[in-house]
Coordinates of C-alpha atoms and ligand atoms in Angstrom, one line a residue:
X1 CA 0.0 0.0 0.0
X2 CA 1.2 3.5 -0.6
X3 CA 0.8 6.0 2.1
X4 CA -0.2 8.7 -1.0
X5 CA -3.6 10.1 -1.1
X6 CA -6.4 8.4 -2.6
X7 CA -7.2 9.3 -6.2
X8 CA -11.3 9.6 -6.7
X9 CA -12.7 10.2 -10.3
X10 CA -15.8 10.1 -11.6
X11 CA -17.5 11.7 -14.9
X12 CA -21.5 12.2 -15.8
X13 CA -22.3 12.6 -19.7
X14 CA -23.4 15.5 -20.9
X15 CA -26.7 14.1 -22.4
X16 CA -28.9 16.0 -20.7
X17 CA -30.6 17.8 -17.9
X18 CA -28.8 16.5 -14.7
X19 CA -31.5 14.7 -12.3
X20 CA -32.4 13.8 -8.6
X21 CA -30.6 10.2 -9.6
X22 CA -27.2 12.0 -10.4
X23 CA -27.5 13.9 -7.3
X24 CA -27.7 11.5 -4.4
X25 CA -26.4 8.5 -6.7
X26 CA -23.5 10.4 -7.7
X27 CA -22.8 13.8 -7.7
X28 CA -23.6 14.4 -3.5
X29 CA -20.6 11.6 -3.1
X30 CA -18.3 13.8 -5.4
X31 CA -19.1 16.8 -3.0
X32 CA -18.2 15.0 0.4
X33 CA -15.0 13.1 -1.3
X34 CA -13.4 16.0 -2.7
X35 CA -12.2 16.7 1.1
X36 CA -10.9 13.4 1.4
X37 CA -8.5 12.4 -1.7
X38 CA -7.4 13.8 -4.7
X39 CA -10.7 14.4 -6.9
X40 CA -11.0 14.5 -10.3
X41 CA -14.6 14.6 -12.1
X42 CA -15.4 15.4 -15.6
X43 CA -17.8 15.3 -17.9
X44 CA -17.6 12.6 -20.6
X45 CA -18.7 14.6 -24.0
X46 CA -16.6 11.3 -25.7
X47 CA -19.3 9.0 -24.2
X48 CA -22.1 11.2 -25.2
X49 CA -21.3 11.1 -28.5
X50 CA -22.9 7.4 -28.4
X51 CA -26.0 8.8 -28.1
X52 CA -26.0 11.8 -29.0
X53 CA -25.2 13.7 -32.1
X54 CA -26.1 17.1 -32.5
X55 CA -23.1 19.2 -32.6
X56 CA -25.4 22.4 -32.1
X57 CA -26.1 21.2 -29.1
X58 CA -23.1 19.8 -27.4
X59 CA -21.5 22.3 -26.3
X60 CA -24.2 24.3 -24.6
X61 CA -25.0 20.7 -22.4
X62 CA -21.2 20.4 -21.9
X63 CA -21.3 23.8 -19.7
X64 CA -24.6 23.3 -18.0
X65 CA -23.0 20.2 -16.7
X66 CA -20.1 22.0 -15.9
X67 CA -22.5 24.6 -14.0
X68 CA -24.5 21.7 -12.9
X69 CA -21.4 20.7 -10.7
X70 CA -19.9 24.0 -9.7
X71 CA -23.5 25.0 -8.0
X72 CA -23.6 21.8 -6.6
X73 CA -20.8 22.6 -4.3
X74 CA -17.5 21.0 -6.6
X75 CA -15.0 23.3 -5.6
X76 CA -12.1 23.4 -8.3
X77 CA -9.6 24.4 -5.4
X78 CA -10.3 20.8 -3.9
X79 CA -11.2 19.2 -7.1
X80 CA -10.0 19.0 -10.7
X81 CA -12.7 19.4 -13.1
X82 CA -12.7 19.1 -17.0
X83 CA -13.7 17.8 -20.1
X84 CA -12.8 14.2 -21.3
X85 CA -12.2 15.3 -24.7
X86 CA -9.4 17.9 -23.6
X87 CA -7.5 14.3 -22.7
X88 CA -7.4 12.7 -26.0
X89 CA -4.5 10.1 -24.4
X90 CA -7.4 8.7 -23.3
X91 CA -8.7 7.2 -26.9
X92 CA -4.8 6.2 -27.2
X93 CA -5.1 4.0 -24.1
X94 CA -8.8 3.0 -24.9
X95 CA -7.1 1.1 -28.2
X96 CA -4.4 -0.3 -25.8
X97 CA -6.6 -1.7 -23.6
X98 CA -8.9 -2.9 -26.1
X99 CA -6.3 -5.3 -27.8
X100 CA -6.3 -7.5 -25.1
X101 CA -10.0 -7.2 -23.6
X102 CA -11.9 -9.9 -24.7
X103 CA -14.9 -10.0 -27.2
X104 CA -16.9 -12.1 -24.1
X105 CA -16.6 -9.1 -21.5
X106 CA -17.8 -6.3 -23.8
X107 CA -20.6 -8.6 -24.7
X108 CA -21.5 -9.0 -21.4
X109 CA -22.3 -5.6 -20.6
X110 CA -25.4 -5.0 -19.7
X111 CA -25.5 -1.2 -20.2
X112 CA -25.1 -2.4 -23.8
X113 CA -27.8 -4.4 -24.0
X114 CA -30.4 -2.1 -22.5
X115 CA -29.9 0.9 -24.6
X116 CA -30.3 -1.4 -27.6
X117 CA -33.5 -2.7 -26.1
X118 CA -34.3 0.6 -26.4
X119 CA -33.6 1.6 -29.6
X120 CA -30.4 3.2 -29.7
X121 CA -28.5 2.0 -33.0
X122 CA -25.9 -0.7 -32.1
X123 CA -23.0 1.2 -33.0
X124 CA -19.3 0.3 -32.4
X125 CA -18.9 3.2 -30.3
X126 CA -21.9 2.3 -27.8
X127 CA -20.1 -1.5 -27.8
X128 CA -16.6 -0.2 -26.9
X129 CA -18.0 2.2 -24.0
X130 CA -16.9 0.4 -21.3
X131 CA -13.6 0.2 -22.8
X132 CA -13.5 3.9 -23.0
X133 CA -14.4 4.5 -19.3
X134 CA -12.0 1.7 -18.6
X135 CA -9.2 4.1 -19.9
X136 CA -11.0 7.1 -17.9
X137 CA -10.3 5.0 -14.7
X138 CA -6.6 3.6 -15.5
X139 CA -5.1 6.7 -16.9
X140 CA -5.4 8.5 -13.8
X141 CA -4.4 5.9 -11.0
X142 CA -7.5 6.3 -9.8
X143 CA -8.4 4.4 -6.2
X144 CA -11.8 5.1 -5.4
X145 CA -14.9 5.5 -8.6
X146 CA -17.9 6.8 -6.9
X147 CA -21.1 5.6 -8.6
X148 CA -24.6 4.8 -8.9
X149 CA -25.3 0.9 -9.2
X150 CA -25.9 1.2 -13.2
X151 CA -21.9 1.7 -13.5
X152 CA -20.7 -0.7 -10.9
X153 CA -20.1 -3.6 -14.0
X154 CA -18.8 -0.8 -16.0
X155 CA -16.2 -0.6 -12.7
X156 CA -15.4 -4.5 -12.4
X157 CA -14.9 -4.6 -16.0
X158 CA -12.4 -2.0 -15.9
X159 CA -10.5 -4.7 -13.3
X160 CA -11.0 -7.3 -15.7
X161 CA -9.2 -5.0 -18.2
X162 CA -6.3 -3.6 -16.3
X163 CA -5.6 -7.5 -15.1
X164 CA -5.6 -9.0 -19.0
X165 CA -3.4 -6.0 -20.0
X166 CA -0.8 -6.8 -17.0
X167 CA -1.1 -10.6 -18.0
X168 CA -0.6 -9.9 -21.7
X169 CA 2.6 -7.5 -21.6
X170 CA 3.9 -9.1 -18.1
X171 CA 3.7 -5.7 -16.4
X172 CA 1.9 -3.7 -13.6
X173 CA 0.7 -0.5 -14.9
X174 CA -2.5 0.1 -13.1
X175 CA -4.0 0.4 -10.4
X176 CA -6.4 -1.0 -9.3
X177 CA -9.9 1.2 -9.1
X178 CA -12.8 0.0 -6.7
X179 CA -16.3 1.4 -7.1
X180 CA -18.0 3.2 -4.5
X181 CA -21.5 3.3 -3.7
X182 CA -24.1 5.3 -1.2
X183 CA -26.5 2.2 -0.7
X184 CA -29.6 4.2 0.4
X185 CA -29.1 6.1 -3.5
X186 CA -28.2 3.8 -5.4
X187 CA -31.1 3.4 -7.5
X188 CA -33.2 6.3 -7.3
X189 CA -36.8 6.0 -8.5
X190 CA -38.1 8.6 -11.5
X191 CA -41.8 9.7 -11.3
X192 CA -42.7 6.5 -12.8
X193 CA -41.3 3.9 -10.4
X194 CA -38.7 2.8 -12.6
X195 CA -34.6 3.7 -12.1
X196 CA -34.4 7.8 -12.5
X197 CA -32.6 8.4 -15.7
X198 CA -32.4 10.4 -19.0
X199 CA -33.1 8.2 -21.1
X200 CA -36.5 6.9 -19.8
X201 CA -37.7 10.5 -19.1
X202 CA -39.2 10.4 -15.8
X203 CA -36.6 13.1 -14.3
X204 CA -36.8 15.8 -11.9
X205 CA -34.3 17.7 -13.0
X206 CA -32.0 19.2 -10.0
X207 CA -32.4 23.0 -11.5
X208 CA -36.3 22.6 -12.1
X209 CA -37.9 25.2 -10.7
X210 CA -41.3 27.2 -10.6
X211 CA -44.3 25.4 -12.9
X212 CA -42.2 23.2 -14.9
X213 CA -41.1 21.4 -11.2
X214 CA -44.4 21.4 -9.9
X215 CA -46.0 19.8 -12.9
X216 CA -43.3 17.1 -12.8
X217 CA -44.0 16.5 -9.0
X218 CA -47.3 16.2 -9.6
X219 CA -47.2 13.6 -11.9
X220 CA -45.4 10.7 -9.9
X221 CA -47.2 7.3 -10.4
X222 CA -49.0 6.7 -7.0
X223 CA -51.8 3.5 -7.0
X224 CA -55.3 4.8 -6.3
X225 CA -55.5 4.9 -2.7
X226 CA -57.9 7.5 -1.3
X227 CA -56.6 10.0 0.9
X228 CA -58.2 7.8 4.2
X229 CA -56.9 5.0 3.7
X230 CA -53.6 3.7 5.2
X231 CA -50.5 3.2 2.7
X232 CA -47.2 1.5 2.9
X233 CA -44.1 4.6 2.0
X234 CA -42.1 1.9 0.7
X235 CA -44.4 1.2 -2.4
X236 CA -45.0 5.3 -2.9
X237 CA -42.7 7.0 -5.2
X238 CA -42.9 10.7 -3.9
X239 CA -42.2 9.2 -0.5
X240 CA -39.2 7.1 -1.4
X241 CA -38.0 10.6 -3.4
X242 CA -38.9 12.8 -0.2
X243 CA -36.7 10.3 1.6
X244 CA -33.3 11.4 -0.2
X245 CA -34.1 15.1 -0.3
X246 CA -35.9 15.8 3.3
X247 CA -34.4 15.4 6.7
X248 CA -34.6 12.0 8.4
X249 CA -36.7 13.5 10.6
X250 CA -38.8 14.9 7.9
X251 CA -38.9 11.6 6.7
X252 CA -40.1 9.9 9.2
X253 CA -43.1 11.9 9.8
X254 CA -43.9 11.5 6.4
X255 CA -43.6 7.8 6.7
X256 CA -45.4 7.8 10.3
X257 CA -48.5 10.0 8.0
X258 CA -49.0 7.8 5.5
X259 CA -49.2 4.9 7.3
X260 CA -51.8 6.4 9.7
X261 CA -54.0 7.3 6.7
X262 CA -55.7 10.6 6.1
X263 CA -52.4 11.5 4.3
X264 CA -52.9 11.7 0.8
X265 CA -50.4 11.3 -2.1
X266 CA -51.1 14.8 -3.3
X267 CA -50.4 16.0 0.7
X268 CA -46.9 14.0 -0.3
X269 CA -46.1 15.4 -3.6
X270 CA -46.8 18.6 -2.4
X271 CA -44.0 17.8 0.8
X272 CA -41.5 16.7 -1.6
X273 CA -42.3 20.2 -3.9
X274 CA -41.1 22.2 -0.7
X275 CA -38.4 20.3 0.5
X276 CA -36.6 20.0 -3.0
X277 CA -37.0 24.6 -3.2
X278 CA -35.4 24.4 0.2
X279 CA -33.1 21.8 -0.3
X280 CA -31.3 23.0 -3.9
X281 CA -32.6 26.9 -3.5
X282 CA -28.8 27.8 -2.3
X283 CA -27.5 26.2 -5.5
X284 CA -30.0 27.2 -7.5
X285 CA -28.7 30.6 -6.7
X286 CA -25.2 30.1 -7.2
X287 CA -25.9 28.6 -10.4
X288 CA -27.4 31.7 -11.4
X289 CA -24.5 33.8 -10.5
X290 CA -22.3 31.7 -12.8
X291 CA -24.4 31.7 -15.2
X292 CA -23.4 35.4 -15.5
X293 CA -20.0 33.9 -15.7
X294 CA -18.9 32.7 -18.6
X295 CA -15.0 32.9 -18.2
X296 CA -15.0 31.4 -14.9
X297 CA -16.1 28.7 -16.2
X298 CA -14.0 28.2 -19.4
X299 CA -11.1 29.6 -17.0
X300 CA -12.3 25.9 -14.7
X301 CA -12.3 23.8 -17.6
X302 CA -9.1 24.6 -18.9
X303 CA -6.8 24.3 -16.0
X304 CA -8.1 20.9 -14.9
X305 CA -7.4 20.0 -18.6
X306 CA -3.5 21.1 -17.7
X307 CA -3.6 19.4 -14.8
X308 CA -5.5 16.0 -15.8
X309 CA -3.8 16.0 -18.7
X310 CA -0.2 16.0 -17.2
X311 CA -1.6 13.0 -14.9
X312 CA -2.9 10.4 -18.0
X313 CA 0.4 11.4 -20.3
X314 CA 2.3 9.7 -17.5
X315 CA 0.5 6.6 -17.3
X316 CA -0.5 6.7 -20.9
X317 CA 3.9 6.8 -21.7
X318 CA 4.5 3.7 -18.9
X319 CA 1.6 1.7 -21.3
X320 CA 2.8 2.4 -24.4
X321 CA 6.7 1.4 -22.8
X322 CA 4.7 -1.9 -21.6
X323 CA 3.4 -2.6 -25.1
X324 CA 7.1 -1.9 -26.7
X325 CA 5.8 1.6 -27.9
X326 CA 8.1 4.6 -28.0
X327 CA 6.8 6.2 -24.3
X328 CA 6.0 9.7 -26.5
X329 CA 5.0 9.7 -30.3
X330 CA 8.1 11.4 -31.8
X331 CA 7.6 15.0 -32.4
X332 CA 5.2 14.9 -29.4
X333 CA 5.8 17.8 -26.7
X334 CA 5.7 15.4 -24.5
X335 CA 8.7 13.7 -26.0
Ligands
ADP1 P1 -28.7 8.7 -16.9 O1 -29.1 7.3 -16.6 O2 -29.7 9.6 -16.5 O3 -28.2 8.9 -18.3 P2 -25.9 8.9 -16.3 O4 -25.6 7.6 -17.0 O5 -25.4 10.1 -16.9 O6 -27.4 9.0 -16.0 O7 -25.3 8.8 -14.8 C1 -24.4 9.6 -14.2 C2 -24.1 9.2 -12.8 O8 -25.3 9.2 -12.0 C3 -23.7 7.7 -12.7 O9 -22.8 7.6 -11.7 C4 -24.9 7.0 -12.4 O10 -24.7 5.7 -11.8 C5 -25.7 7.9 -11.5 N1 -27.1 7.7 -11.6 C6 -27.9 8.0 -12.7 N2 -29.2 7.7 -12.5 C7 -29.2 7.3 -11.2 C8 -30.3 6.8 -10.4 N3 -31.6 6.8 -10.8 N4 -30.0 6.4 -9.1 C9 -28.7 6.5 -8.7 N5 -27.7 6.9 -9.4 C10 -27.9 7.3 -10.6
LIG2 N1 -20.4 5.8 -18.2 C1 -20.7 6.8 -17.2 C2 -22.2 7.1 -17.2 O1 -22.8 6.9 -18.2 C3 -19.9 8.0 -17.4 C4 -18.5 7.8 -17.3 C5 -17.6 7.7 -18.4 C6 -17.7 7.4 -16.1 N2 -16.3 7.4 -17.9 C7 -16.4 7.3 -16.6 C8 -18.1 7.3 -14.8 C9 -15.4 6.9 -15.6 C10 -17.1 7.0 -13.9 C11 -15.7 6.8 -14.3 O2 -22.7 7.5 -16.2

């Protein structure tokens, strides 16, 4: 064991509004860890590219991520935030990794598999995702990958892949990332019941605000229990939501309400309304003041491309030594 600091990295794709699910599955953990390690996050525009091709729109959804986690309370003097594509190494090791992965792993992914179920075209690119993120992981040393549950076989196939490289070019390269998970979020509901997530559009968006929130609150798939009757929190959605975003105590009166009956699910939805305006208002604040920002932001972006980028051209050199590569590409700066 080395007595350095752990190295925590994590990255969200740019795909769209980010959601009550990336909060407390992912992006709450990024908050408390960037006091406890080194912390890099970024946002993977690479990845998004998989499912999304509009180069209009790309670059306005890379900054509202970017946004998205600077009024969420990511400090860039604790933790190194950038863009993915400002690291191209990364594609470099993504190819060395990939030519000793095996066929079998990949096609046992089953992020893979579900976005196919739901119609996105089967593309090489959406295939060799996990290889990508593998090389997000590996380039920077990273320790500790702080997740929801949907990327935790992403995470054990990156181990898979940094163990087949060392076996194939008898060497030890990586290390070795573990995933890390906030059990009580790891799967948070969307207003229909199923996992929360962009793709099935049954968000809250963190930054909803006003009618647009309320409407979405409003609609959360309840059964038809009258308000009288007794009902169990565990099978209501804005109850299980309320849980993550109120105070335990909150929570528990809630809980202790509908059970008791004479609580309705409209009394609950119209809890949860409150306690997400008082929950995000502070951020929803400092959001707006970067907003007025611009440079700031850019100013963000680019010197935790400097700094991540020094980090993966190191390990990026010692893979292409393993592999009996030059450790630069001649005429490289790095060189
Ligand atoms: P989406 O499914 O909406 O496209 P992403 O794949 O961009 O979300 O996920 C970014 C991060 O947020 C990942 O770490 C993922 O595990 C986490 N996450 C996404 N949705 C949820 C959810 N419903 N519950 C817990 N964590 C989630
Ligand atoms: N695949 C992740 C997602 O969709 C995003 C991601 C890309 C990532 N590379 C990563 C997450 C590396 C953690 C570590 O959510």
């Amino acid at each position: 064991m080395t007595s350095s600091p752990q190295r925590i990295l994590s990255g969200i794709q740019p795909s769209g509004m980010a959601h009550l699910g990336n909060y407390f599955g992912a992006i709450r953990q990024y908050v408390e860890l960037q006091e406890q390690g080194e912390a890099l996050y970024f946002i993977a525009d690479f990845h998004a590219l998989t499912t999304m091709q509009d180069r209009q729109r790309l670059p306005q959804m890379v900054r509202d991520l970017a946004l998205d986690y600077l009024a969420l309370g990511l400090d860039p003097n604790k933790a190194v935030l950038f863009r993915q594509s400002d690291v191209p190494e990364v594609c470099e090791l993504t190819w060395l990794l990939s030519t000793c992965t095996g066929l079998g792993l990949l096609e046992r992914a089953t992020s893979y598999k579900d976005k196919v179920a739901r119609g996105i075209k089967p593309r090489a690119g959406l295939f060799f995702y996990p290889v990508l993120m593998a090389a997000d992981i590996l380039i920077y040393g990273t320790n500790v990958v702080p997740v929801g549950k949907d990327q935790v076989q992403h995470i054990e196939m990156t181990q898979d892949m940094a163990d087949s490289f060392h076996a194939a070019y008898d060497c030890e390269v990586f290390v070795r990332p573990e995933a890390r998970l906030v059990q009580s979020a790891a799967v948070v509901p969307g207003i229909d019941g199923q996992k929360m997530s962009k793709s099935y559009d049954n968000t809250i968006a963190i930054f909803a605000e006003g009618k647009p929130l309320k409407k979405r609150v409003m609609s959360i798939v309840t059964d038809s229990k009258g308000v009288d009757e007794a009902k169990d929190p565990e099978t209501c959605n804005a109850y299980l939501i309320y849980k993550l975003v109120a105070t335990p105590e909150q929570a528990a009166e809630m809980a202790q309400r509908l059970s008791a009956g004479g609580y309705g699910y409209g009394d609950a939805k119209k809890a949860l309304l409150q306690a997400i305006d008082e929950r995000f208002g502070d951020a929803r604040e400092r959001r707006r003041e970067l907003v007025a920002q611009p440079d700031y932001v850019d100013d963000v972006l680019a010197a935790g491309a400097k700094h991540a980028r020094r980090l993966a051209q190191e390990v990026v050199g010692k893979a292409r030594e393993a592999v009996g590569l030059r450790g630069a590409p001649v005429g490289d700066l790095r060189a």
